[in-house]
mmCIF file of C-alpha atoms in Angstrom:
data_model
loop_
_atom_site.group_PDB
_atom_site.id
_atom_site.type_symbol
_atom_site.label_atom_id
_atom_site.label_comp_id
_atom_site.label_asym_id
_atom_site.label_seq_id
_atom_site.Cartn_x
_atom_site.Cartn_y
_atom_site.Cartn_z
ATOM 1 C CA MET A 174 -17.277 28.728 31.435
ATOM 2 C CA LEU A 175 -20.092 30.878 30.019
ATOM 3 C CA LYS A 176 -22.545 29.699 32.692
ATOM 4 C CA LEU A 177 -20.031 30.648 35.403
ATOM 5 C CA GLY A 178 -19.715 34.123 33.960
ATOM 6 C CA CYS A 179 -16.202 33.563 32.576
ATOM 7 C CA LYS A 180 -15.550 34.965 29.122
ATOM 8 C CA PRO A 181 -13.368 32.575 27.118
ATOM 9 C CA HIS A 182 -10.896 33.934 24.604
ATOM 10 C CA LEU A 183 -11.540 33.431 20.868
ATOM 11 C CA VAL A 184 -8.549 31.062 20.837
ATOM 12 C CA THR A 185 -10.399 28.826 23.336
ATOM 13 C CA PHE A 186 -13.342 28.527 20.948
ATOM 14 C CA SER A 187 -11.111 27.839 17.923
ATOM 15 C CA THR A 188 -9.183 25.145 19.854
ATOM 16 C CA LEU A 189 -12.383 23.394 20.947
ATOM 17 C CA ILE A 190 -13.999 23.649 17.492
ATOM 18 C CA LYS A 191 -10.840 22.260 15.853
ATOM 19 C CA GLY A 192 -10.745 19.389 18.372
ATOM 20 C CA PHE A 193 -14.372 18.452 17.662
ATOM 21 C CA CYS A 194 -13.767 18.570 13.903
ATOM 22 C CA MET A 195 -10.628 16.425 14.146
ATOM 23 C CA GLU A 196 -12.709 13.758 15.924
ATOM 24 C CA LEU A 197 -15.438 14.206 13.264
ATOM 25 C CA LYS A 198 -17.851 15.533 15.917
ATOM 26 C CA VAL A 199 -18.828 18.303 13.539
ATOM 27 C CA GLY A 200 -22.345 18.633 14.980
ATOM 28 C CA GLN A 201 -20.872 19.608 18.352
ATOM 29 C CA ALA A 202 -18.418 21.942 16.617
ATOM 30 C CA ALA A 203 -21.300 23.644 14.751
ATOM 31 C CA ARG A 204 -23.341 24.047 17.963
ATOM 32 C CA LEU A 205 -20.361 25.609 19.732
ATOM 33 C CA PHE A 206 -19.810 27.882 16.735
ATOM 34 C CA ASN A 207 -23.450 29.050 16.839
ATOM 35 C CA GLU A 208 -23.289 29.540 20.622
ATOM 36 C CA MET A 209 -20.125 31.616 20.156
ATOM 37 C CA VAL A 210 -21.851 33.878 17.592
ATOM 38 C CA LEU A 211 -25.004 34.254 19.743
ATOM 39 C CA THR A 212 -22.942 35.393 22.737
ATOM 40 C CA GLY A 213 -21.406 38.205 20.696
ATOM 41 C CA TYR A 214 -18.122 36.702 19.505
ATOM 42 C CA GLN A 215 -17.058 37.375 15.914
ATOM 43 C CA PRO A 216 -15.517 34.284 14.259
ATOM 44 C CA ASP A 217 -12.334 34.916 12.318
ATOM 45 C CA LEU A 218 -11.084 33.428 9.032
ATOM 46 C CA TYR A 219 -9.297 30.602 10.886
ATOM 47 C CA ILE A 220 -12.460 29.408 12.657
ATOM 48 C CA TYR A 221 -14.541 29.601 9.476
ATOM 49 C CA THR A 222 -11.956 27.535 7.610
ATOM 50 C CA ILE A 223 -11.970 24.890 10.385
ATOM 51 C CA ILE A 224 -15.783 24.620 10.201
ATOM 52 C CA VAL A 225 -15.778 24.433 6.376
ATOM 53 C CA ASN A 226 -13.140 21.696 6.510
ATOM 54 C CA GLY A 227 -15.063 19.772 9.168
ATOM 55 C CA LEU A 228 -18.356 19.887 7.287
ATOM 56 C CA CYS A 229 -16.686 18.722 4.084
ATOM 57 C CA LYS A 230 -14.912 15.839 5.846
ATOM 58 C CA ILE A 231 -18.276 14.346 6.842
ATOM 59 C CA GLY A 232 -19.603 14.843 3.301
ATOM 60 C CA ASP A 233 -21.838 17.840 4.048
ATOM 61 C CA SER A 234 -21.034 19.755 0.861
ATOM 62 C CA SER A 235 -24.104 22.013 1.103
ATOM 63 C CA GLY A 236 -23.135 22.959 4.672
ATOM 64 C CA GLY A 237 -19.552 23.659 3.585
ATOM 65 C CA LEU A 238 -20.726 25.771 0.645
ATOM 66 C CA ARG A 239 -23.203 27.648 2.866
ATOM 67 C CA MET A 240 -20.441 28.427 5.362
ATOM 68 C CA LEU A 241 -18.222 29.588 2.493
ATOM 69 C CA ARG A 242 -20.890 32.082 1.456
ATOM 70 C CA GLU A 243 -21.376 33.232 5.053
ATOM 71 C CA MET A 244 -17.656 33.945 5.263
ATOM 72 C CA GLU A 245 -17.950 36.264 2.262
ATOM 73 C CA GLU A 246 -21.030 38.008 3.675
ATOM 74 C CA ARG A 247 -19.106 38.770 6.855
ATOM 75 C CA GLY A 248 -16.242 40.265 4.860
ATOM 76 C CA PHE A 249 -13.822 37.321 4.892
ATOM 77 C CA TRP A 250 -12.140 36.052 1.754
ATOM 78 C CA PRO A 251 -12.054 32.234 1.795
ATOM 79 C CA ASP A 252 -8.525 30.948 1.304
ATOM 80 C CA ILE A 253 -7.196 28.131 -0.861
ATOM 81 C CA VAL A 254 -7.711 25.590 1.968
ATOM 82 C CA ALA A 255 -11.424 26.412 2.308
ATOM 83 C CA TYR A 256 -12.048 26.331 -1.449
ATOM 84 C CA SER A 257 -10.114 23.061 -1.874
ATOM 85 C CA ALA A 258 -12.089 21.403 0.931
ATOM 86 C CA VAL A 259 -15.440 22.308 -0.660
ATOM 87 C CA ILE A 260 -14.284 21.351 -4.181
ATOM 88 C CA ASP A 261 -13.144 17.955 -2.890
ATOM 89 C CA CYS A 262 -16.542 17.367 -1.287
ATOM 90 C CA LEU A 263 -18.812 18.472 -4.148
ATOM 91 C CA CYS A 264 -20.333 15.827 -6.420
ATOM 92 C CA GLN A 265 -21.735 18.175 -9.062
ATOM 93 C CA TRP A 266 -18.978 18.895 -11.560
ATOM 94 C CA ASN A 267 -20.638 22.120 -12.762
ATOM 95 C CA GLU A 268 -20.524 23.494 -9.220
ATOM 96 C CA VAL A 269 -16.864 22.469 -8.903
ATOM 97 C CA THR A 270 -15.985 24.323 -12.123
ATOM 98 C CA ARG A 271 -17.874 27.410 -10.934
ATOM 99 C CA LEU A 272 -15.972 27.441 -7.633
ATOM 100 C CA PHE A 273 -12.658 26.934 -9.410
ATOM 101 C CA ASN A 274 -13.352 29.908 -11.692
ATOM 102 C CA GLU A 275 -14.464 31.940 -8.675
ATOM 103 C CA MET A 276 -11.109 31.282 -6.995
ATOM 104 C CA GLU A 277 -9.235 32.528 -10.042
ATOM 105 C CA SER A 278 -11.389 35.671 -10.272
ATOM 106 C CA LYS A 279 -10.292 36.484 -6.711
ATOM 107 C CA ASN A 280 -6.615 35.959 -7.605
ATOM 108 C CA LEU A 281 -6.459 32.828 -5.464
ATOM 109 C CA LYS A 282 -3.951 30.614 -7.269
ATOM 110 C CA PRO A 283 -4.913 26.924 -7.070
ATOM 111 C CA ASN A 284 -2.142 24.736 -5.665
ATOM 112 C CA ALA A 285 -1.230 21.137 -6.526
ATOM 113 C CA VAL A 286 -3.812 19.826 -4.033
ATOM 114 C CA THR A 287 -6.615 21.769 -5.746
ATOM 115 C CA TYR A 288 -5.579 20.626 -9.226
ATOM 116 C CA ASN A 289 -5.317 17.008 -8.052
ATOM 117 C CA ILE A 290 -8.836 17.210 -6.627
ATOM 118 C CA LEU A 291 -10.073 18.392 -10.038
ATOM 119 C CA VAL A 292 -8.180 15.649 -11.897
ATOM 120 C CA ASP A 293 -9.492 12.988 -9.507
ATOM 121 C CA GLY A 294 -13.098 14.168 -9.861
ATOM 122 C CA LEU A 295 -12.926 14.267 -13.651
ATOM 123 C CA CYS A 296 -11.281 10.844 -13.905
ATOM 124 C CA LYS A 297 -13.899 9.254 -11.662
ATOM 125 C CA GLU A 298 -16.602 10.674 -13.936
ATOM 126 C CA GLY A 299 -14.840 9.212 -16.977
ATOM 127 C CA LYS A 300 -13.858 12.638 -18.339
ATOM 128 C CA ILE A 301 -10.240 11.794 -19.114
ATOM 129 C CA SER A 302 -9.827 14.421 -21.850
ATOM 130 C CA GLU A 303 -10.915 17.162 -19.442
ATOM 131 C CA ALA A 304 -8.607 15.763 -16.750
ATOM 132 C CA LEU A 305 -5.666 15.857 -19.177
ATOM 133 C CA ALA A 306 -6.562 19.473 -20.004
ATOM 134 C CA VAL A 307 -6.411 20.313 -16.285
ATOM 135 C CA VAL A 308 -2.969 18.676 -16.025
ATOM 136 C CA GLU A 309 -1.791 20.707 -19.032
ATOM 137 C CA MET A 310 -3.155 23.890 -17.440
ATOM 138 C CA MET A 311 -1.359 22.926 -14.232
ATOM 139 C CA SER A 312 1.962 22.600 -16.091
ATOM 140 C CA HIS A 313 1.489 25.938 -17.914
ATOM 141 C CA ARG A 314 1.067 27.630 -14.547
ATOM 142 C CA GLY A 315 4.370 26.300 -13.236
ATOM 143 C CA LEU A 316 3.054 23.364 -11.190
ATOM 144 C CA GLN A 317 4.507 20.006 -12.194
ATOM 145 C CA PRO A 318 2.236 16.955 -11.918
ATOM 146 C CA ASN A 319 3.240 14.815 -8.939
ATOM 147 C CA VAL A 320 2.794 11.125 -8.161
ATOM 148 C CA ILE A 321 -0.786 11.777 -7.007
ATOM 149 C CA THR A 322 -1.669 13.508 -10.295
ATOM 150 C CA TYR A 323 -0.239 10.670 -12.397
ATOM 151 C CA SER A 324 -1.868 8.006 -10.203
ATOM 152 C CA GLU A 325 -5.268 9.667 -10.588
ATOM 153 C CA LEU A 326 -4.886 9.673 -14.394
ATOM 154 C CA ILE A 327 -3.822 6.018 -14.331
ATOM 155 C CA ASN A 328 -6.858 5.222 -12.193
ATOM 156 C CA GLY A 329 -9.094 7.069 -14.670
ATOM 157 C CA TYR A 330 -7.916 4.836 -17.507
ATOM 158 C CA ARG A 331 -8.193 1.764 -15.249
ATOM 159 C CA LEU A 332 -11.850 2.568 -14.569
ATOM 160 C CA ARG A 333 -12.399 2.523 -18.346
ATOM 161 C CA ASN A 334 -10.395 -0.727 -18.724
ATOM 162 C CA GLU A 335 -7.949 1.129 -20.990
ATOM 163 C CA MET A 336 -4.810 -0.425 -19.558
ATOM 164 C CA ASP A 337 -2.570 0.350 -22.552
ATOM 165 C CA GLU A 338 -3.285 4.062 -22.008
ATOM 166 C CA ALA A 339 -2.776 3.616 -18.264
ATOM 167 C CA ARG A 340 0.635 2.074 -18.982
ATOM 168 C CA LYS A 341 1.579 5.049 -21.162
ATOM 169 C CA VAL A 342 0.846 7.422 -18.259
ATOM 170 C CA PHE A 343 2.776 5.139 -15.889
ATOM 171 C CA ASP A 344 5.813 5.137 -18.200
ATOM 172 C CA SER A 345 5.515 8.901 -18.726
ATOM 173 C CA MET A 346 5.608 9.403 -14.965
ATOM 174 C CA VAL A 347 8.846 7.419 -14.720
ATOM 175 C CA ASN A 348 10.371 9.213 -17.731
ATOM 176 C CA HIS A 349 9.632 12.575 -16.094
ATOM 177 C CA GLY A 350 11.572 11.542 -12.990
ATOM 178 C CA CYS A 351 8.500 10.963 -10.817
ATOM 179 C CA GLU A 352 8.868 7.668 -8.931
ATOM 180 C CA PRO A 353 5.669 5.574 -8.742
ATOM 181 C CA ASN A 354 4.531 4.768 -5.220
ATOM 182 C CA VAL A 355 2.793 1.637 -3.931
ATOM 183 C CA PHE A 356 -0.604 3.175 -4.807
ATOM 184 C CA SER A 357 0.484 3.697 -8.449
ATOM 185 C CA TYR A 358 1.648 0.083 -8.754
ATOM 186 C CA ASN A 359 -1.502 -1.243 -7.060
ATOM 187 C CA ILE A 360 -3.746 0.617 -9.522
ATOM 188 C CA MET A 361 -1.848 -0.871 -12.474
ATOM 189 C CA ILE A 362 -1.833 -4.398 -11.014
ATOM 190 C CA ASN A 363 -5.545 -4.136 -10.219
ATOM 191 C CA GLY A 364 -6.287 -2.995 -13.780
ATOM 192 C CA TYR A 365 -4.287 -5.821 -15.328
ATOM 193 C CA CYS A 366 -6.025 -8.385 -13.113
ATOM 194 C CA LYS A 367 -9.497 -7.049 -13.904
ATOM 195 C CA THR A 368 -8.782 -7.216 -17.639
ATOM 196 C CA ASN A 369 -7.399 -10.774 -17.268
ATOM 197 C CA ARG A 370 -3.842 -9.755 -18.170
ATOM 198 C CA ILE A 371 -2.382 -11.731 -15.278
ATOM 199 C CA ASP A 372 1.049 -12.247 -16.825
ATOM 200 C CA GLU A 373 1.494 -8.472 -17.085
ATOM 201 C CA ALA A 374 0.283 -8.042 -13.495
ATOM 202 C CA VAL A 375 2.846 -10.590 -12.271
ATOM 203 C CA LYS A 376 5.575 -8.988 -14.395
ATOM 204 C CA LEU A 377 4.814 -5.561 -12.902
ATOM 205 C CA PHE A 378 4.759 -7.072 -9.405
ATOM 206 C CA HIS A 379 8.197 -8.574 -10.050
ATOM 207 C CA GLU A 380 9.438 -5.156 -11.243
ATOM 208 C CA MET A 381 7.978 -3.619 -8.085
ATOM 209 C CA THR A 382 9.838 -6.031 -5.792
ATOM 210 C CA GLN A 383 13.099 -5.395 -7.657
ATOM 211 C CA LYS A 384 13.187 -1.604 -7.870
ATOM 212 C CA GLY A 385 9.925 -0.159 -6.624
ATOM 213 C CA PRO A 386 8.245 0.425 -3.258
ATOM 214 C CA ILE A 387 7.569 -2.464 -0.872
ATOM 215 C CA PRO A 388 4.331 -4.263 -1.825
ATOM 216 C CA ASP A 389 1.558 -4.006 0.753
ATOM 217 C CA THR A 390 -1.423 -6.176 1.681
ATOM 218 C CA VAL A 391 -3.502 -4.629 -1.136
ATOM 219 C CA THR A 392 -0.859 -5.691 -3.693
ATOM 220 C CA TYR A 393 -0.919 -9.334 -2.608
ATOM 221 C CA THR A 394 -4.703 -9.489 -2.181
ATOM 222 C CA THR A 395 -5.240 -8.026 -5.656
ATOM 223 C CA LEU A 396 -2.806 -10.427 -7.310
ATOM 224 C CA MET A 397 -4.169 -13.500 -5.543
ATOM 225 C CA SER A 398 -7.794 -12.573 -6.325
ATOM 226 C CA GLY A 399 -6.883 -11.931 -9.960
ATOM 227 C CA MET A 400 -5.025 -15.217 -10.315
ATOM 228 C CA PHE A 401 -7.732 -17.310 -8.681
ATOM 229 C CA GLN A 402 -10.488 -15.628 -10.693
ATOM 230 C CA ALA A 403 -8.633 -16.260 -13.933
ATOM 231 C CA MET A 404 -8.069 -19.890 -12.959
ATOM 232 C CA GLN A 405 -11.778 -20.370 -12.194
ATOM 233 C CA ASN A 406 -12.645 -18.869 -15.575
ATOM 234 C CA SER A 407 -10.111 -21.247 -17.188
ATOM 235 C CA GLU A 408 -8.365 -18.235 -18.657
ATOM 236 C CA LEU A 409 -5.112 -18.954 -16.873
ATOM 237 C CA GLU A 410 -3.266 -22.216 -16.500
ATOM 238 C CA PRO A 411 -2.173 -22.332 -12.845
ATOM 239 C CA TYR A 412 1.621 -22.174 -12.966
ATOM 240 C CA ILE A 413 3.717 -22.817 -9.867
ATOM 241 C CA VAL A 414 5.959 -19.859 -10.765
ATOM 242 C CA HIS A 415 3.055 -17.482 -10.020
ATOM 243 C CA TYR A 416 2.693 -18.984 -6.554
ATOM 244 C CA ASN A 417 6.438 -18.840 -5.937
ATOM 245 C CA ILE A 418 6.622 -15.132 -6.773
ATOM 246 C CA LEU A 419 3.721 -14.328 -4.438
ATOM 247 C CA ILE A 420 4.973 -16.535 -1.592
ATOM 248 C CA ASP A 421 8.439 -14.998 -1.831
ATOM 249 C CA GLY A 422 7.022 -11.483 -1.809
ATOM 250 C CA MET A 423 4.719 -12.190 1.132
ATOM 251 C CA ILE A 424 7.554 -13.586 3.216
ATOM 252 C CA GLU A 425 9.774 -10.622 2.381
ATOM 253 C CA ALA A 426 6.992 -8.254 3.478
ATOM 254 C CA GLY A 427 6.486 -10.171 6.736
ATOM 255 C CA HIS A 428 3.106 -11.717 5.845
ATOM 256 C CA LEU A 429 4.118 -15.255 6.863
ATOM 257 C CA GLU A 430 0.632 -16.534 7.738
ATOM 258 C CA ALA A 431 -0.731 -15.390 4.370
ATOM 259 C CA ALA A 432 2.220 -17.127 2.663
ATOM 260 C CA ARG A 433 1.432 -20.373 4.533
ATOM 261 C CA LYS A 434 -2.216 -20.237 3.414
ATOM 262 C CA LEU A 435 -1.182 -19.631 -0.175
ATOM 263 C CA PHE A 436 1.318 -22.508 0.003
ATOM 264 C CA SER A 437 -1.486 -24.817 1.207
ATOM 265 C CA HIS A 438 -3.694 -23.606 -1.654
ATOM 266 C CA ILE A 439 -1.182 -24.977 -4.172
ATOM 267 C CA PHE A 440 -2.379 -28.529 -3.388
ATOM 268 C CA VAL A 441 -6.041 -27.478 -3.805
ATOM 269 C CA THR A 442 -5.384 -26.452 -7.418
ATOM 270 C CA GLY A 443 -3.963 -29.884 -8.207
ATOM 271 C CA LEU A 444 -0.402 -28.611 -8.450
ATOM 272 C CA LYS A 445 2.571 -29.729 -6.395
ATOM 273 C CA PRO A 446 5.041 -27.292 -4.819
ATOM 274 C CA SER A 447 8.349 -27.118 -6.652
ATOM 275 C CA LEU A 448 11.767 -27.198 -4.992
ATOM 276 C CA PRO A 449 11.893 -23.352 -4.945
ATOM 277 C CA SER A 450 8.394 -23.358 -3.353
ATOM 278 C CA PHE A 451 9.595 -25.540 -0.479
ATOM 279 C CA ASN A 452 12.858 -23.642 -0.061
ATOM 280 C CA ARG A 453 11.109 -20.253 0.062
ATOM 281 C CA MET A 454 8.579 -21.503 2.605
ATOM 282 C CA ILE A 455 11.183 -23.240 4.785
ATOM 283 C CA LYS A 456 13.313 -20.089 4.821
ATOM 284 C CA GLY A 457 10.313 -18.022 5.939
ATOM 285 C CA LEU A 458 9.336 -20.494 8.670
ATOM 286 C CA CYS A 459 12.897 -20.734 10.012
ATOM 287 C CA ASP A 460 12.594 -17.142 11.167
ATOM 288 C CA GLY A 461 10.477 -17.773 14.262
ATOM 289 C CA LEU A 462 8.846 -21.144 13.549
ATOM 290 C CA PRO A 463 11.760 -23.613 13.184
ATOM 291 C CA GLU A 464 9.606 -26.615 14.200
ATOM 292 C CA LYS A 465 7.180 -25.863 11.352
ATOM 293 C CA ALA A 466 10.180 -25.463 9.053
ATOM 294 C CA TYR A 467 11.456 -28.911 10.031
ATOM 295 C CA ASP A 468 8.005 -30.458 9.530
ATOM 296 C CA LEU A 469 7.889 -29.025 6.023
ATOM 297 C CA PHE A 470 11.483 -30.100 5.339
ATOM 298 C CA SER A 471 10.610 -33.667 6.412
ATOM 299 C CA LYS A 472 7.519 -33.654 4.189
ATOM 300 C CA MET A 473 9.441 -32.815 0.993
ATOM 301 C CA GLU A 474 10.252 -36.414 0.093
ATOM 302 C CA GLU A 475 6.596 -37.447 0.607
ATOM 303 C CA ASP A 476 5.634 -34.862 -2.000
ATOM 304 C CA ASP A 477 8.163 -36.204 -4.517
ATOM 305 C CA CYS A 478 10.515 -33.282 -4.003
ATOM 306 C CA LEU A 479 13.945 -34.263 -2.696
ATOM 307 C CA PRO A 480 15.792 -31.592 -0.651
ATOM 308 C CA ASN A 481 18.784 -29.994 -2.345
ATOM 309 C CA ASN A 482 21.835 -28.204 -0.977
ATOM 310 C CA ILE A 483 19.801 -25.004 -0.444
ATOM 311 C CA SER A 484 17.076 -26.881 1.494
ATOM 312 C CA TYR A 485 19.609 -28.405 3.892
ATOM 313 C CA ASN A 486 21.524 -25.184 4.452
ATOM 314 C CA ILE A 487 18.402 -23.091 5.075
ATOM 315 C CA THR A 488 17.057 -25.577 7.618
ATOM 316 C CA ILE A 489 20.389 -26.005 9.429
ATOM 317 C CA ARG A 490 20.787 -22.250 9.761
ATOM 318 C CA GLY A 491 17.250 -21.956 11.113
ATOM 319 C CA PHE A 492 17.973 -24.361 13.963
ATOM 320 C CA LEU A 493 21.402 -22.885 14.695
ATOM 321 C CA GLN A 494 19.801 -19.425 14.961
ATOM 322 C CA SER A 495 17.197 -20.787 17.383
ATOM 323 C CA ASN A 496 19.974 -22.510 19.405
ATOM 324 C CA ASP A 497 18.602 -26.004 18.685
ATOM 325 C CA ARG A 498 22.022 -27.508 17.988
ATOM 326 C CA SER A 499 20.825 -31.081 18.382
ATOM 327 C CA ARG A 500 18.340 -30.766 15.524
ATOM 328 C CA ALA A 501 20.854 -28.778 13.449
ATOM 329 C CA MET A 502 23.488 -31.533 13.848
ATOM 330 C CA LYS A 503 20.964 -34.209 12.904
ATOM 331 C CA ILE A 504 20.202 -32.426 9.615
ATOM 332 C CA LEU A 505 23.930 -31.720 9.124
ATOM 333 C CA HIS A 506 24.626 -35.449 9.417
ATOM 334 C CA GLU A 507 21.974 -36.187 6.800
ATOM 335 C CA MET A 508 23.321 -33.425 4.521
ATOM 336 C CA VAL A 509 26.862 -34.851 4.582
ATOM 337 C CA LYS A 510 25.483 -38.339 3.983
ATOM 338 C CA GLN A 511 23.665 -37.057 0.865
ATOM 339 C CA GLY A 512 26.895 -35.560 -0.458
ATOM 340 C CA PHE A 513 26.029 -31.895 0.116
ATOM 341 C CA SER A 514 28.175 -29.297 1.884
ATOM 342 C CA ALA A 515 27.712 -26.056 3.790
ATOM 343 C CA ASP A 516 27.349 -22.802 1.886
ATOM 344 C CA ALA A 517 29.155 -19.614 2.946
ATOM 345 C CA CYS A 518 26.518 -18.476 5.474
ATOM 346 C CA THR A 519 26.167 -21.886 7.105
ATOM 347 C CA ALA A 520 29.967 -22.338 7.116
ATOM 348 C CA ILE A 521 30.453 -19.158 9.182
ATOM 349 C CA MET A 522 27.974 -20.429 11.784
ATOM 350 C CA LEU A 523 29.631 -23.857 11.896
ATOM 351 C CA VAL A 524 33.106 -22.318 12.295
ATOM 352 C CA ASP A 525 31.731 -20.343 15.243
ATOM 353 C CA LEU A 526 30.572 -23.654 16.758
ATOM 354 C CA LEU A 527 34.030 -25.160 16.322
ATOM 355 C CA SER A 528 35.613 -22.165 17.999
ATOM 356 C CA ILE A 529 33.471 -22.777 21.084
ATOM 357 C CA ASN A 530 35.063 -26.245 21.202
ATOM 358 C CA GLU A 531 32.443 -27.849 23.407
ATOM 359 C CA GLU A 532 32.899 -31.584 23.934
ATOM 360 C CA ASP A 533 29.425 -32.485 22.800
ATOM 361 C CA GLU A 534 29.853 -30.824 19.389
ATOM 362 C CA PRO A 535 30.455 -33.361 16.551
ATOM 363 C CA THR A 536 33.672 -31.745 15.347
ATOM 364 C CA TYR A 537 34.324 -34.358 12.640
ATOM 365 C CA GLU A 538 30.921 -33.936 10.972
ATOM 366 C CA ILE A 539 31.221 -30.162 11.069
ATOM 367 C CA SER A 540 34.627 -30.319 9.410
ATOM 368 C CA GLN A 541 33.227 -32.741 6.806
ATOM 369 C CA ALA A 542 30.445 -30.286 5.945
ATOM 370 C CA LEU A 543 32.840 -27.370 5.415
#
C-alpha cells in the first residue's frame, strides 16, 4: 500500500501487527511497527500494548521491557495488561518486584492475573513464604484467591516435596468454596506419586472420579507412571484393585485403547485379572468393538475366571446393541444353562425383541431368561 502511494489508516497497522503477534511472527510485527514509525505514524497505547504482549509471548523480556520504557518516553502510561505481560516474562525476581511497585506508584491496581503471576514466579523459585504474603496482600485488597492461585501454591509445595502442606492448601481451597479443577487434582496426584505415596494418589483419583472434574490424559499417565515406578522399586505390591480403578476411569473418559494396553500389562506383572477387571473391560469393548468383547468373554475361563451374571448381561447387551442377535442368543442360551438371568437393562431389550415377534427369535429362551 505504501509503495503504491496509498496511506493506510492506523487501524490497518494495528490489525496487521496484532495478526502477526497472534501467529507468533513477532519479528514481522516489529518490522512493520518500525516502518510505521519511520513513515510518520504515531503508535497509540493499543499498538504498544500489542507489541509488548507479542515480545513477551516469545520470551523476549528485554524487548518487552524496552518497549514499555519507550511507551513512557512517548507520553503513554502502560496499562495493567502491558505490565502483567512483562512481569510474566521476566526471570529476575528483583526486576519483577520493581515493576510491581512501579505499577502501584502509578495507581495501577494489580488484578488477579497479575497477583497470580507473582505467586507462580515465587513458588517456582521455592519462595513459598513470600508467595503466601502476596496471597494475603491480594485478600486485603479485596481480591479473593481463585483456583489458579491455590493451584500455584499447591504446585509450590509439590516442587519441595511437601505434600502434607500441599494437601492443607487443597483442603483450604475446598473449604473456601473454590472447586479444584483437573489441574489442581493432577498436581496433587503427581506430588503423591513422586513421593511414593501411591495409595493416597489412588484415593484422590477415586475422589476425583466421584465428585471432581473428569480426569484427563495427564491424570492417567501420571498415575500409571507412578504405580509402575513404585512397583519397579519394590515399594508397592502390585494390587489388581489399582489396575481396576485406572481401567474403569480410562473407559469412562473414552480412552479405550489405553485401557486395553493397561489390561494387557496386568499379565506382565504376574497378576491375573479379577472378575471386575474382565467385566469392566468387556463393558468398554462392547461399545464399538463387540467382537473383541466376545473374544475376551470367551477367554475368561482359560484365565481361571468364570463369568458371572454381570459378565453375561454386559456381553448380551453389547451384541443386542450392535444388532448381532445370533451371537446374543447364543450367549443367552449359555447364561440360562448356567442358572443366571437377565438384569433390568437386559430384560428391557429382550422384551423389545419379544414384542417384534419375529419367527426366528427363540421366544422360550428369552422368557426363561426374564
